[in-house]
Amino acid sequence: MGKTASTFAKATADKSAATAMTQKDNMPEQNDLMEKIVSLCKRRGFVFPGSEIYGGFANSFDYGPVGVELKNNIKQLWWKRFVHQRSDMTGIDAALIMKPSVWEASGHLKEFSDPLIECTKCHHRFRPDQIPGYEQISVVSKPGEIASFKFSADTVCPNCKTPAMECLNPYQAKKFNLMFKTFIGPSEEQTNVAYFRPETAQAMFVDFKNVLDTARKTVPFGIAQIGKAFRNEITPGNFIFRTREFEQMEIEYFIAPPKTDEDWNKYFEMWRENMLLWIKDDLGIDIKHIHELEVPESDRAFYSKRTIDFEYDFPFGKSELYGLAYRTDYDLSQHQKASGQDLRYMDPQTNEKYLPHVIEPTWGVDRSVLAVLCEFYREEADRVVLASPPRLAPYKAAVFPLLKNKPELVAKAREVYSLLTTHYSLGPIAWDDRGNVGKRYYSQDEIGTPFCITVDFDTIEKDNTVTVRNRDTKEQPRVKIEELQNYISKSLQ
Ligand code: ATP
């Protein structure tokens, strides 16, 4: 949590970023890149504007047929790496709407807020740090405070362009709670108020005892969760980077109360390294595009002893991709106090009872999708390619009959399609029989399909081989149908 502090820490970093970005090969200018990615997303079915047939719904997005596969691949790789491949981890999938007492105990009802300033002329509302000309003077030093700031002399209201000195008074900034409110049951009374969760994390604390009692884990161990979170962001934007409804992948890793800094720092470092490995080995992102920001004490949540933001060189500037924090035993002790339940763990070796401390690595799913799109978008002379690692590709391969109007080719291609999808279970495989083969290659390149398999007359008349066109090299070797599984699987490692 610690929303106010983290927001301001990042504001300064965000601004210096756009210019410092390194150009990647075959990449359009950074300014154009976001536009091109948004357009690719719409054109090819990664991400659509939400509620579009009703004129759209600002800052709401729907993942389309291709986007949902990319997003699922990211989530599945994450779950595999951090839950299935570790004996010290286990997962949960908790309710989106929890009892309001949870948010009272965690401090979200009081503290989960961003500063907000209203233009006295046009009444538009802004997060002050997102107004060009914003200058921070002091940071938040205790809960409830708002950092003090000013605007440079040439600042104007981003909406009505009135000079800031006439319409934006820093002393009138207010705290704005980001929790989404709703009502449970048929009457809209205060007693029925509930909130959509603003983070997945709290469920891991609330379910801590149940997991402990059922999962046969010993400290240190972690609970993971992937799911939606909701924040009534004042200034959402930059496509799927900051939305009001988004998805998180979070871990609460429970450790024994540390006696020395080294006792918690070794786990913090373990997670730091694991987060970098995920970025490098699963997402395939060049580590040069990642920057670790050690969040200074004055900008951290008051209960956090160390926080790192992992920032990515997005086209709009260096901005937070993931975070890692040591949260002490703040959360469990808050929930123990508020619920009256004993949440302590009993060490089976020493019989000592204690409240574990927590290291929290946290990942945004949508920001991961956006980073992957930005990292692997390439423009070449005759095509656009999403050159992501094949394991992330929405479709692992596409199958085409050379000609749509030759039933024998279509039947054989259907056979190959069903072999790959049903028998070999390679993951999603695309089927395309529209247009000519060149156009099919073009559209599969745009969504990053690593292999295009064409069934032609040689397949049925000669040797049961197909052409397998490689997305990256454009080579088209002939491969025996029975060898396709190995051929494709090799690339998915
Ligand atoms: P920011 O400062 O950018 O608002 P935060 O520090 O408040 O982010 P956390 O509370 O640490 O974010 O949330 C964990 C992760 O969830 C972030 O690292 C990010 O990937 C993702 N995330 C947070 N807010 C949003 C949002 N509004 N839209 C999309 N993803 C988000």
Coordinates of C-alpha atoms in Angstrom, one line a residue, residues 97-401:
I97 CA -15.2 -8.3 -2.4
M98 CA -14.1 -9.0 1.1
K99 CA -15.7 -7.9 4.4
P100 CA -15.1 -4.2 4.9
S101 CA -13.4 -4.9 8.2
V102 CA -10.5 -6.3 6.2
W103 CA -9.9 -2.8 4.7
E104 CA -10.4 -1.1 8.0
A105 CA -7.7 -3.3 9.6
S106 CA -5.3 -3.0 6.7
G107 CA -5.5 0.8 6.7
H108 CA -6.8 1.0 3.2
L109 CA -10.0 2.8 4.1
K110 CA -8.0 5.6 5.7
E111 CA -4.8 5.7 3.8
F112 CA -5.3 4.3 0.3
S113 CA -5.4 7.6 -1.4
D114 CA -3.8 9.8 -4.0
P115 CA -3.6 13.6 -3.8
L116 CA -6.2 15.4 -5.9
I117 CA -6.3 19.0 -7.1
E118 CA -9.3 20.6 -8.8
C119 CA -9.0 23.5 -11.4
T120 CA -11.2 26.3 -10.1
K121 CA -12.0 27.4 -13.6
C122 CA -13.0 24.2 -15.5
H123 CA -13.4 21.9 -12.4
H124 CA -11.4 19.2 -14.0
R125 CA -9.6 17.1 -11.4
F126 CA -6.0 15.9 -11.6
R127 CA -3.3 14.1 -9.7
P128 CA -0.9 17.0 -9.2
D129 CA 2.2 15.1 -10.1
Q130 CA 0.7 14.4 -13.5
I131 CA 0.5 18.1 -14.4
P132 CA 3.5 19.2 -16.4
G133 CA 5.3 21.8 -14.3
Y134 CA 4.7 20.0 -11.0
E135 CA 7.6 20.4 -8.5
Q136 CA 7.7 18.5 -5.3
I137 CA 8.9 20.4 -2.2
S138 CA 8.5 17.9 0.6
V139 CA 7.7 14.3 0.9
V140 CA 5.1 12.5 3.1
S141 CA 6.6 11.8 6.5
K142 CA 3.6 10.3 8.3
P143 CA 0.3 8.7 7.5
G144 CA -2.4 11.1 6.5
E145 CA -0.1 13.8 5.1
I146 CA 0.0 15.1 1.6
A147 CA 3.4 16.0 0.1
S148 CA 3.8 19.7 -0.4
F149 CA 4.5 20.9 -4.0
K150 CA 4.3 23.9 -6.3
F151 CA 3.9 24.5 -10.0
S152 CA 6.5 26.2 -12.2
A153 CA 5.6 29.7 -13.4
D154 CA 4.6 28.6 -16.9
T155 CA 2.3 25.7 -15.8
V156 CA -1.3 25.8 -17.1
C157 CA -4.3 23.7 -16.4
P158 CA -3.9 20.7 -18.7
N159 CA -7.6 20.9 -19.6
C160 CA -8.6 24.6 -19.9
K161 CA -5.1 26.0 -20.3
T162 CA -5.7 28.7 -17.6
P163 CA -2.3 29.7 -15.9
A164 CA -1.9 27.5 -12.9
M165 CA -1.4 30.5 -10.6
E166 CA -5.0 31.5 -11.3
C167 CA -6.7 28.1 -11.0
L168 CA -4.6 25.4 -9.3
N169 CA -3.9 26.1 -5.7
P170 CA -1.4 23.5 -4.2
Y171 CA -2.8 24.3 -0.7
Q172 CA -6.2 23.1 -1.8
A173 CA -5.0 19.6 -2.7
K174 CA -7.1 16.9 -1.1
K175 CA -6.6 13.2 -0.4
F176 CA -8.8 11.1 -2.6
N177 CA -9.5 7.5 -1.6
L178 CA -9.0 5.1 -4.5
M179 CA -11.3 2.3 -3.1
F180 CA -14.2 1.3 -5.3
K181 CA -17.4 1.3 -3.2
T182 CA -20.4 -0.9 -3.8
F183 CA -23.5 -2.1 -1.9
I184 CA -24.2 -5.6 -0.9
G185 CA -27.9 -6.7 -0.9
P186 CA -31.0 -4.9 -2.0
S187 CA -30.7 -1.7 -0.1
E188 CA -28.1 1.0 -0.5
E189 CA -27.4 1.8 3.1
Q190 CA -24.2 2.6 4.9
T191 CA -24.3 -0.7 6.7
N192 CA -24.3 -2.5 3.3
V193 CA -21.3 -0.7 1.9
A194 CA -18.5 -3.0 0.6
Y195 CA -15.4 -2.4 -1.5
F196 CA -13.8 -4.1 -4.5
R197 CA -10.3 -5.1 -3.5
P198 CA -7.6 -2.6 -4.5
E199 CA -4.9 -5.3 -4.3
T200 CA -4.9 -9.1 -4.1
A201 CA -2.5 -9.1 -1.2
Q202 CA -4.8 -8.8 1.8
A203 CA -6.5 -12.1 1.1
M204 CA -3.2 -13.9 1.6
F205 CA -3.1 -12.4 5.1
V206 CA -6.7 -13.1 5.9
D207 CA -6.4 -16.7 4.7
F208 CA -3.0 -17.2 6.3
K209 CA -4.3 -19.4 9.1
N210 CA -6.4 -21.5 6.8
V211 CA -3.5 -22.1 4.5
L212 CA -1.3 -22.9 7.5
D213 CA -3.8 -25.4 8.8
T214 CA -4.3 -27.2 5.4
A215 CA -1.2 -26.9 3.3
R216 CA 1.5 -28.5 5.6
K217 CA 4.0 -25.7 4.9
T218 CA 6.7 -24.6 7.3
V219 CA 8.1 -21.0 7.5
P220 CA 9.6 -19.7 5.3
F221 CA 6.8 -20.3 2.8
G222 CA 4.7 -18.1 0.5
I223 CA 1.1 -17.7 -0.7
A224 CA 0.5 -16.6 -4.3
Q225 CA -2.5 -15.2 -6.0
I226 CA -3.4 -13.9 -9.5
G227 CA -6.5 -11.8 -9.8
K228 CA -8.3 -8.6 -10.5
A229 CA -7.8 -5.4 -8.4
F230 CA -9.8 -2.2 -8.7
R231 CA -8.6 1.4 -8.0
N232 CA -10.5 4.5 -8.8
E233 CA -7.4 6.1 -10.3
I234 CA -7.7 9.9 -10.6
T235 CA -5.7 10.0 -13.9
P236 CA -5.7 6.6 -15.6
G237 CA -3.9 6.5 -18.9
N238 CA -1.2 5.3 -21.2
F239 CA -3.4 2.5 -22.6
I240 CA -3.4 -0.5 -20.3
F241 CA -0.6 0.9 -18.1
R242 CA -2.9 2.5 -15.6
T243 CA -6.5 1.5 -15.6
R244 CA -9.2 1.3 -12.9
E245 CA -9.6 -2.4 -13.2
F246 CA -6.4 -4.5 -13.6
E247 CA -4.9 -7.8 -12.7
Q248 CA -2.1 -8.5 -10.3
M249 CA 0.1 -11.5 -9.6
E250 CA 1.2 -11.2 -5.9
I251 CA 3.2 -13.3 -3.4
E252 CA 3.3 -12.9 0.4
Y253 CA 6.4 -14.7 1.6
F254 CA 6.3 -15.4 5.3
I255 CA 9.6 -15.5 7.2
A256 CA 10.5 -15.9 10.9
P257 CA 10.8 -12.6 12.8
P258 CA 14.3 -11.5 11.9
K259 CA 16.9 -10.9 14.6
T260 CA 19.2 -9.0 12.2
D261 CA 18.8 -7.1 9.0
E262 CA 20.6 -9.9 7.2
D263 CA 17.8 -12.3 8.3
W264 CA 15.2 -10.5 6.2
N265 CA 17.5 -9.1 3.6
K266 CA 18.6 -12.5 2.4
Y267 CA 14.9 -13.3 1.5
F268 CA 14.5 -9.9 0.0
E269 CA 17.5 -10.5 -2.2
M270 CA 16.2 -14.0 -3.1
W271 CA 13.0 -12.4 -4.4
R272 CA 14.8 -9.6 -6.1
E273 CA 16.9 -12.1 -8.1
N274 CA 13.8 -14.2 -8.8
M275 CA 12.0 -11.2 -10.2
L276 CA 14.9 -10.4 -12.5
L277 CA 15.0 -14.0 -13.7
W278 CA 11.3 -13.9 -14.5
I279 CA 11.8 -10.7 -16.5
K280 CA 14.8 -12.1 -18.3
D281 CA 14.0 -15.8 -18.7
D282 CA 10.2 -15.9 -18.9
L283 CA 9.3 -12.6 -20.5
G284 CA 12.6 -12.5 -22.4
I285 CA 12.9 -8.7 -21.8
D286 CA 16.4 -7.2 -22.2
I287 CA 17.5 -6.4 -18.7
K288 CA 19.0 -3.2 -20.0
H289 CA 15.5 -1.9 -20.3
I290 CA 14.8 -2.5 -16.6
H291 CA 15.8 -0.1 -13.8
E292 CA 15.7 -0.8 -10.1
L293 CA 14.6 2.1 -8.0
E294 CA 15.5 1.8 -4.3
V295 CA 12.6 3.7 -2.8
P296 CA 14.0 6.1 -0.2
E297 CA 12.7 5.9 3.4
S298 CA 10.8 9.1 3.1
D299 CA 8.8 7.7 0.1
R300 CA 8.0 4.3 1.5
A301 CA 4.9 3.1 3.3
F302 CA 5.7 3.7 7.0
Y303 CA 5.7 0.0 7.8
S304 CA 8.1 -1.0 4.9
K305 CA 11.8 -1.3 5.7
R306 CA 12.8 -1.6 2.1
T307 CA 11.0 -1.2 -1.2
I308 CA 12.3 -1.6 -4.8
D309 CA 10.4 -0.6 -7.9
F310 CA 11.4 -2.4 -11.1
E311 CA 10.9 0.1 -13.8
Y312 CA 10.7 -0.6 -17.5
D313 CA 11.5 1.8 -20.4
F314 CA 8.0 2.2 -21.6
P315 CA 7.6 4.5 -24.7
F316 CA 6.1 7.2 -22.5
G317 CA 9.0 7.0 -20.0
K318 CA 10.6 4.9 -17.4
S319 CA 7.7 3.7 -15.2
E320 CA 6.9 1.0 -12.6
L321 CA 6.5 -2.5 -13.9
Y322 CA 6.7 -4.4 -10.6
G323 CA 7.5 -3.8 -6.9
L324 CA 9.1 -5.6 -4.1
A325 CA 8.7 -4.7 -0.4
Y326 CA 9.6 -5.9 3.1
R327 CA 6.4 -5.2 5.0
T328 CA 7.6 -6.5 8.5
D329 CA 4.7 -8.1 10.4
Y330 CA 2.5 -5.1 9.9
D331 CA -0.3 -6.9 8.0
L332 CA -0.6 -10.0 10.1
S333 CA -0.5 -8.0 13.3
Q334 CA -3.2 -5.6 12.1
H335 CA -5.5 -8.5 11.2
Q336 CA -4.7 -10.3 14.4
K337 CA -5.6 -7.3 16.4
A338 CA -8.8 -6.5 14.5
S339 CA -10.1 -10.0 14.1
G340 CA -9.2 -11.2 17.6
Q341 CA -7.9 -14.4 16.1
D342 CA -4.5 -15.8 17.0
L343 CA -2.6 -15.7 13.7
R344 CA 0.7 -16.8 15.1
Y345 CA 2.7 -19.7 13.7
M346 CA 4.1 -22.4 15.9
D347 CA 7.6 -23.4 15.0
P348 CA 7.5 -27.2 15.0
Q349 CA 11.2 -27.4 16.0
T350 CA 11.2 -25.0 18.9
N351 CA 7.5 -24.8 19.8
E352 CA 7.9 -21.0 19.7
K353 CA 4.9 -19.1 18.6
Y354 CA 5.3 -15.9 16.5
L355 CA 3.8 -13.7 13.9
P356 CA 5.8 -14.2 10.7
H357 CA 7.2 -11.2 8.8
V358 CA 6.5 -10.7 5.1
I359 CA 8.4 -10.1 1.9
E360 CA 6.0 -9.0 -0.9
P361 CA 6.9 -9.3 -4.6
T362 CA 4.2 -7.9 -6.8
W363 CA 3.6 -8.0 -10.5
G364 CA 1.0 -6.2 -12.7
V365 CA -0.3 -8.5 -15.4
D366 CA -1.4 -5.7 -17.8
R367 CA 1.9 -3.9 -17.4
S368 CA 3.6 -7.2 -18.2
V369 CA 1.5 -7.5 -21.4
L370 CA 2.3 -3.9 -22.3
A371 CA 6.0 -4.4 -21.7
V372 CA 6.1 -7.5 -23.8
L373 CA 4.3 -5.6 -26.7
C374 CA 6.7 -2.7 -26.4
E375 CA 9.8 -4.9 -26.1
F376 CA 9.1 -7.2 -29.1
Y377 CA 7.3 -4.9 -31.6
R378 CA 9.4 -4.7 -34.8
E379 CA 8.9 -2.9 -38.1
E380 CA 10.7 -4.3 -41.1
A381 CA 10.6 -3.2 -44.7
D382 CA 7.7 -5.5 -45.6
R383 CA 6.1 -6.5 -42.4
V384 CA 5.4 -5.8 -38.7
V385 CA 6.5 -8.6 -36.4
L386 CA 5.9 -9.3 -32.8
A387 CA 9.2 -11.1 -32.1
S388 CA 8.4 -12.4 -28.7
P389 CA 9.8 -15.6 -27.3
P390 CA 7.6 -18.4 -28.8
R391 CA 6.5 -19.5 -25.3
L392 CA 4.7 -16.1 -25.0
A393 CA 3.2 -16.2 -28.5
P394 CA -0.6 -16.3 -28.5
Y395 CA -0.6 -19.1 -31.0
K396 CA 2.3 -21.6 -31.1
A397 CA 1.7 -22.2 -34.8
A398 CA -0.8 -21.6 -37.6
V399 CA -2.0 -24.2 -40.0
F400 CA -3.1 -23.4 -43.6
P401 CA -4.3 -25.4 -46.5

